């Protein structure tokens, strides 16, 4: 504070003004840094003066010092910025990001000329991805799950009606129907479990896992877990490759990926008697391949295998307890891990399902 009876030279006044401005800038940086949404502050030329960590993560770059058009390639946001600069007020526009994963935002663009010297526009991006995914999943559940549940429910009702009528006192029929009813009930439970699992994965699709996991240890764990199923099918699961395959990822989700692939191989390619799980590191990625020697898959089916409820043979899939969601779950987990899935198959020879997951660098171990 400058007392009125004390004289102050110009240098001291300038220094005080600089301190005040620095304090205001630091306070502003701390304020937007504490916000949970991506925020950028622009000058009256559209150059980004400040951006919080959320904005840098979203854009995968530091936009400060660059024109908005270099940071966000969205004409609707640029038009809203120009309108706000020219006429003031606020604008709300939609913004979609397509890579690395689809995300939907509502951009809030507001004039803030009096907020801080040199700052004219505030842009806040509200992530609506979760809300949209919830709505889409609700629609998918009604459209697909109701259809898939109709058959086992109809079977259960038929069995119950028979047990209440003609087979009321038939011990043999009752035991047979109870086994069939249990099979249908277990199928509905698997379907609901898979739908819930897929929904949970989709809700977190845009959040990349931060943990680490060893794909080789996961393969060994899956082999032990499915040893009973493999024994019943007279199939050997052979793990090849001895080196650790450390990747950035969620252990439980990657176990689900490998388990789904190996379980599919046991169910649909058991005639080959051998399932080979091979791992290796290739550059900045770790690769794991599940190969069977079964009947193979026709080429026209390969592009659609990861679609929800897509089956090469619906009747065979249902008879083996499949829900039509296993590979869809695999795809969505791998998307969350920024990983890839490659499917190769030849009729009469067998199929291979290969996943590639970003490896953990030696520096970050």
Coordinates of C-alpha atoms in Angstrom, one line a residue:
X1 CA 0.0 0.0 0.0
X2 CA 1.2 3.5 -0.9
X3 CA 0.6 6.0 1.9
X4 CA -0.7 9.4 0.7
X5 CA 1.9 11.4 2.6
X6 CA 4.8 9.5 1.3
X7 CA 6.3 10.2 -2.1
X8 CA 7.0 7.3 -4.4
X9 CA 9.2 7.4 -7.4
X10 CA 8.2 5.9 -10.8
X11 CA 10.4 2.9 -10.5
X12 CA 8.8 1.8 -7.2
X13 CA 5.3 2.3 -8.6
X14 CA 6.2 0.2 -11.6
X15 CA 7.7 -2.5 -9.4
X16 CA 4.5 -2.6 -7.4
X17 CA 2.4 -2.8 -10.5
X18 CA 4.5 -5.7 -11.7
X19 CA 4.1 -7.5 -8.4
X20 CA 0.4 -7.1 -8.5
X21 CA 0.2 -8.3 -12.1
X22 CA 2.4 -11.3 -11.3
X23 CA 0.2 -12.2 -8.3
X24 CA -2.9 -11.9 -10.4
X25 CA -1.4 -14.2 -13.1
X26 CA -0.3 -16.7 -10.5
X27 CA -3.7 -16.7 -8.9
X28 CA -5.4 -17.1 -12.3
X29 CA -3.1 -20.0 -13.2
X30 CA -3.8 -21.7 -9.9
X31 CA -7.6 -21.1 -10.4
X32 CA -7.9 -22.8 -13.8
X33 CA -5.4 -25.5 -12.8
X34 CA -7.9 -26.5 -10.0
X35 CA -10.8 -26.9 -12.4
X36 CA -11.8 -30.4 -13.4
X37 CA -12.4 -29.6 -17.0
X38 CA -10.1 -28.5 -19.8
X39 CA -9.8 -24.6 -19.8
X40 CA -7.9 -22.2 -22.0
X41 CA -7.6 -18.4 -21.8
X42 CA -7.1 -16.4 -25.0
X43 CA -6.1 -12.9 -25.9
X44 CA -8.0 -10.7 -28.4
X45 CA -6.1 -12.3 -31.3
X46 CA -7.1 -15.8 -30.5
X47 CA -3.7 -16.8 -29.1
X48 CA -3.7 -19.1 -26.0
X49 CA -2.3 -17.2 -23.0
X50 CA -2.9 -20.0 -20.5
X51 CA -4.1 -23.6 -20.4
X52 CA -4.6 -26.0 -17.5
X53 CA -3.3 -29.5 -17.3
X54 CA -6.6 -31.0 -18.4
X55 CA -6.5 -29.0 -21.6
X56 CA -2.9 -30.1 -22.3
X57 CA -3.8 -33.7 -21.7
X58 CA -6.8 -33.5 -24.0
X59 CA -4.9 -31.8 -26.8
X60 CA -1.7 -33.9 -26.2
X61 CA 0.3 -30.7 -26.5
X62 CA 1.0 -27.4 -24.7
X63 CA -1.1 -24.8 -26.6
X64 CA 0.3 -21.7 -24.8
X65 CA 1.6 -19.2 -27.2
X66 CA -0.2 -20.7 -30.2
X67 CA -3.3 -19.6 -32.0
X68 CA -6.4 -21.6 -31.1
X69 CA -6.7 -23.0 -34.6
X70 CA -3.3 -24.8 -34.1
X71 CA -4.6 -26.4 -30.9
X72 CA -8.2 -27.3 -31.8
X73 CA -9.2 -28.0 -35.4
X74 CA -12.9 -27.3 -34.9
X75 CA -14.4 -24.5 -37.1
X76 CA -17.4 -24.2 -34.8
X77 CA -15.2 -23.3 -31.8
X78 CA -13.2 -20.8 -33.9
X79 CA -16.4 -19.2 -35.1
X80 CA -17.7 -18.9 -31.6
X81 CA -14.5 -17.3 -30.5
X82 CA -14.7 -14.7 -33.3
X83 CA -18.3 -14.0 -32.4
X84 CA -17.4 -13.5 -28.7
X85 CA -14.5 -11.2 -29.6
X86 CA -16.7 -9.1 -31.9
X87 CA -19.9 -9.0 -29.8
X88 CA -19.1 -10.2 -26.3
X89 CA -21.4 -12.6 -24.4
X90 CA -21.2 -16.4 -24.5
X91 CA -21.6 -19.2 -27.0
X92 CA -22.1 -22.9 -26.5
X93 CA -21.1 -25.3 -29.3
X94 CA -20.5 -29.0 -29.7
X95 CA -17.0 -30.4 -30.2
X96 CA -16.1 -34.0 -31.1
X97 CA -12.7 -35.6 -30.8
X98 CA -12.2 -38.7 -32.9
X99 CA -8.7 -39.9 -31.9
X100 CA -7.3 -41.7 -30.0
X101 CA -10.9 -42.5 -28.9
X102 CA -14.2 -40.8 -29.8
X103 CA -15.2 -38.1 -27.2
X104 CA -17.9 -35.5 -27.2
X105 CA -17.6 -32.1 -25.5
X106 CA -19.8 -29.0 -25.1
X107 CA -17.5 -26.0 -25.6
X108 CA -18.4 -22.9 -23.5
X109 CA -16.9 -19.8 -25.0
X110 CA -17.2 -16.6 -23.0
X111 CA -15.8 -13.0 -23.2
X112 CA -13.8 -12.1 -20.1
X113 CA -12.2 -8.8 -21.1
X114 CA -12.3 -7.4 -17.5
X115 CA -11.0 -10.6 -15.9
X116 CA -7.3 -10.2 -16.5
X117 CA -5.3 -7.8 -18.6
X118 CA -4.4 -9.4 -22.0
X119 CA -7.1 -12.1 -21.6
X120 CA -10.2 -11.7 -23.7
X121 CA -11.8 -15.1 -24.1
X122 CA -12.3 -18.2 -21.8
X123 CA -12.9 -21.6 -23.4
X124 CA -14.1 -24.4 -21.2
X125 CA -14.7 -27.9 -22.6
X126 CA -17.3 -30.0 -20.7
X127 CA -16.9 -33.7 -21.4
X128 CA -20.3 -35.3 -22.3
X129 CA -18.8 -38.6 -23.4
X130 CA -20.0 -40.5 -20.4
X131 CA -23.6 -39.2 -20.7
X132 CA -23.7 -40.1 -24.3
X133 CA -22.2 -43.6 -23.7
X134 CA -24.8 -44.2 -21.0
X135 CA -27.7 -43.3 -23.3
X136 CA -26.3 -45.5 -26.1
X137 CA -25.7 -48.4 -23.7
X138 CA -29.3 -48.1 -22.5
X139 CA -30.5 -48.2 -26.1
X140 CA -28.2 -51.2 -26.9
X141 CA -29.4 -53.1 -23.9
X142 CA -33.1 -52.6 -24.9
X143 CA -32.4 -53.5 -28.5
X144 CA -30.0 -56.4 -28.1
X145 CA -30.3 -57.8 -24.6
X146 CA -34.1 -58.1 -24.8
X147 CA -33.7 -60.1 -28.0
X148 CA -31.0 -62.4 -26.6
X149 CA -32.9 -63.0 -23.3
X150 CA -36.1 -63.8 -25.1
X151 CA -35.0 -67.3 -26.1
X152 CA -33.8 -68.6 -22.7
X153 CA -36.8 -67.1 -21.0
X154 CA -39.2 -68.7 -23.4
X155 CA -37.4 -72.1 -22.8
X156 CA -37.7 -71.6 -19.0
X157 CA -41.4 -70.8 -19.2
X158 CA -41.9 -73.8 -21.4
X159 CA -40.1 -76.1 -19.0
X160 CA -42.0 -74.7 -16.0
X161 CA -45.3 -75.2 -17.8
X162 CA -44.5 -78.8 -18.6
X163 CA -43.4 -79.5 -15.0
X164 CA -46.6 -78.0 -13.7
X165 CA -48.6 -80.2 -16.2
X166 CA -47.8 -83.4 -18.0
X167 CA -44.4 -84.0 -16.2
X168 CA -45.6 -83.2 -12.7
X169 CA -45.1 -86.7 -11.5
X170 CA -42.5 -87.9 -14.0
X171 CA -39.2 -88.1 -12.0
X172 CA -37.0 -88.7 -15.1
X173 CA -38.5 -85.8 -17.1
X174 CA -38.3 -83.5 -14.1
X175 CA -34.6 -84.2 -13.6
X176 CA -33.9 -83.6 -17.3
X177 CA -35.9 -80.4 -17.4
X178 CA -34.2 -79.1 -14.3
X179 CA -30.8 -79.6 -15.9
X180 CA -32.0 -77.7 -19.0
X181 CA -33.5 -74.9 -16.9
X182 CA -30.2 -74.5 -15.1
X183 CA -28.3 -74.3 -18.4
X184 CA -30.7 -71.6 -19.7
X185 CA -30.5 -69.6 -16.4
X186 CA -26.7 -69.8 -16.5
X187 CA -26.7 -68.5 -20.0
X188 CA -28.8 -65.5 -19.0
X189 CA -26.4 -64.8 -16.1
X190 CA -23.4 -64.9 -18.4
X191 CA -25.1 -62.6 -20.8
X192 CA -26.0 -60.1 -18.1
X193 CA -22.5 -60.3 -16.6
X194 CA -20.9 -59.7 -20.1
X195 CA -23.2 -56.7 -20.7
X196 CA -22.3 -55.2 -17.3
X197 CA -18.6 -55.8 -18.0
X198 CA -18.9 -54.1 -21.4
X199 CA -20.7 -51.2 -19.9
X200 CA -18.1 -50.7 -17.2
X201 CA -15.3 -50.8 -19.8
X202 CA -17.0 -48.3 -22.1
X203 CA -17.6 -45.9 -19.3
X204 CA -13.9 -45.7 -18.7
X205 CA -12.8 -46.0 -22.3
X206 CA -11.2 -42.5 -22.5
X207 CA -9.1 -43.1 -19.3
X208 CA -5.9 -44.9 -20.1
X209 CA -4.8 -47.4 -17.4
X210 CA -1.8 -46.2 -15.4
X211 CA -0.6 -49.5 -13.9
X212 CA 1.7 -52.1 -15.3
X213 CA 1.2 -55.8 -16.0
X214 CA 3.3 -58.7 -17.4
X215 CA 1.5 -60.4 -20.4
X216 CA 3.5 -63.6 -19.9
X217 CA 2.4 -63.9 -16.3
X218 CA -1.1 -63.2 -17.4
X219 CA -0.9 -66.0 -20.0
X220 CA 0.4 -68.4 -17.3
X221 CA -2.5 -67.3 -14.9
X222 CA -5.1 -67.9 -17.7
X223 CA -3.6 -71.4 -18.5
X224 CA -4.0 -72.4 -14.8
X225 CA -7.5 -70.9 -14.6
X226 CA -8.8 -72.7 -17.7
X227 CA -6.9 -76.0 -17.0
X228 CA -10.1 -77.8 -16.1
X229 CA -12.0 -76.6 -19.2
X230 CA -9.0 -77.5 -21.4
X231 CA -8.8 -81.0 -19.8
X232 CA -12.5 -81.6 -20.4
X233 CA -12.0 -80.7 -24.0
X234 CA -8.7 -82.8 -24.3
X235 CA -6.8 -79.7 -25.3
X236 CA -3.2 -78.6 -24.3
X237 CA -2.5 -75.0 -23.6
X238 CA 1.2 -74.4 -24.4
X239 CA 2.9 -71.1 -23.3
X240 CA 5.9 -70.2 -25.4
X241 CA 8.5 -67.5 -24.7
X242 CA 10.3 -66.9 -21.4
X243 CA 11.0 -63.2 -21.3
X244 CA 8.8 -60.8 -19.2
X245 CA 6.4 -58.7 -21.3
X246 CA 5.8 -55.6 -19.2
X247 CA 3.1 -53.3 -20.5
X248 CA 1.2 -50.3 -19.3
X249 CA -2.2 -51.7 -18.4
X250 CA -4.8 -53.0 -16.0
X251 CA -4.0 -56.6 -14.8
X252 CA -7.7 -57.7 -14.4
X253 CA -8.8 -56.3 -17.8
X254 CA -5.8 -57.8 -19.7
X255 CA -6.5 -61.1 -17.9
X256 CA -10.1 -60.8 -19.3
X257 CA -8.7 -60.3 -22.8
X258 CA -6.4 -63.3 -22.8
X259 CA -8.9 -65.5 -21.0
X260 CA -11.6 -64.7 -23.6
X261 CA -9.3 -65.5 -26.5
X262 CA -8.1 -68.8 -24.9
X263 CA -11.6 -69.8 -23.9
X264 CA -12.9 -69.2 -27.4
X265 CA -10.1 -71.3 -28.8
X266 CA -11.0 -74.2 -26.4
X267 CA -14.7 -73.9 -27.2
X268 CA -14.6 -73.5 -31.0
X269 CA -11.3 -75.1 -32.0
X270 CA -10.9 -78.0 -29.6
X271 CA -10.5 -80.4 -32.5
X272 CA -7.0 -79.0 -33.0
X273 CA -6.0 -80.4 -29.5
X274 CA -3.3 -77.7 -29.1
X275 CA -3.5 -74.0 -28.3
X276 CA -0.3 -72.0 -28.4
X277 CA 0.2 -68.8 -26.6
X278 CA 3.3 -67.0 -27.8
X279 CA 4.7 -63.7 -26.5
X280 CA 7.5 -61.4 -27.7
X281 CA 8.5 -57.7 -27.6
X282 CA 8.5 -55.8 -30.9
X283 CA 10.0 -52.3 -30.6
X284 CA 7.8 -50.2 -28.3
X285 CA 5.1 -52.9 -28.0
X286 CA 4.6 -56.3 -26.5
X287 CA 2.8 -58.9 -28.6
X288 CA 0.8 -61.9 -27.5
X289 CA -0.7 -64.4 -29.9
X290 CA -3.3 -67.1 -29.2
X291 CA -3.1 -69.7 -32.0
X292 CA -5.4 -72.7 -32.5
X293 CA -5.3 -75.5 -35.0
X294 CA -9.1 -75.9 -35.4
X295 CA -11.4 -75.5 -38.4
X296 CA -10.6 -71.9 -39.0
X297 CA -12.9 -69.0 -39.9
X298 CA -14.1 -67.9 -43.3
X299 CA -12.5 -64.6 -44.5
X300 CA -15.8 -62.8 -44.9
X301 CA -16.5 -63.2 -41.1
X302 CA -13.2 -61.7 -39.9
X303 CA -14.0 -58.0 -40.1
X304 CA -17.2 -58.4 -38.0
X305 CA -16.0 -60.7 -35.2
X306 CA -15.7 -57.9 -32.7
X307 CA -19.2 -56.6 -33.3
X308 CA -21.6 -57.1 -30.4
X309 CA -23.7 -60.2 -30.7
X310 CA -22.2 -61.1 -34.0
X311 CA -21.9 -64.9 -34.4
X312 CA -20.7 -67.1 -37.3
X313 CA -23.2 -69.6 -36.2
X314 CA -25.7 -68.4 -33.6
X315 CA -27.0 -71.9 -32.8
X316 CA -23.5 -73.3 -32.3
X317 CA -22.5 -70.3 -30.1
X318 CA -25.5 -70.6 -27.9
X319 CA -25.0 -74.4 -27.6
X320 CA -21.5 -73.7 -26.3
X321 CA -22.6 -71.1 -23.8
X322 CA -21.4 -68.1 -25.9
X323 CA -23.0 -64.7 -25.5
X324 CA -21.7 -63.0 -28.6
X325 CA -20.0 -60.3 -26.5
X326 CA -16.6 -61.9 -25.8
X327 CA -14.6 -60.3 -28.7
X328 CA -16.5 -57.0 -28.3
X329 CA -15.2 -56.9 -24.7
X330 CA -11.7 -57.7 -26.0
X331 CA -11.9 -54.9 -28.5
X332 CA -13.1 -52.3 -26.0
X333 CA -10.5 -53.2 -23.4
X334 CA -7.7 -53.0 -26.0
X335 CA -9.0 -49.6 -27.2
X336 CA -8.8 -48.3 -23.6
X337 CA -5.2 -49.6 -23.5
X338 CA -4.4 -47.9 -26.9
X339 CA -3.6 -51.5 -28.0
X340 CA -4.4 -53.4 -31.2
X341 CA -6.0 -56.7 -32.2
X342 CA -5.2 -58.6 -35.4
X343 CA -7.2 -61.7 -36.4
X344 CA -5.8 -64.2 -39.0
X345 CA -7.5 -67.4 -40.0
X346 CA -7.5 -70.1 -42.7
X347 CA -10.1 -72.7 -43.2
X348 CA -8.9 -76.1 -42.2
X349 CA -5.7 -74.7 -40.7
X350 CA -6.7 -72.7 -37.7
X351 CA -6.9 -69.1 -36.4
X352 CA -4.6 -66.7 -34.5
X353 CA -5.6 -63.7 -32.4
X354 CA -2.8 -61.3 -31.8
X355 CA -2.8 -58.4 -29.3
X356 CA -0.2 -55.6 -29.3
X357 CA 0.0 -53.5 -26.1
X358 CA 2.4 -50.5 -25.5
X359 CA 5.4 -51.7 -23.5
X360 CA 6.8 -50.0 -20.4
X361 CA 10.1 -48.4 -21.2
X362 CA 13.2 -49.2 -19.2
X363 CA 13.3 -45.6 -17.9
X364 CA 9.8 -45.8 -16.3
X365 CA 10.3 -49.2 -14.6

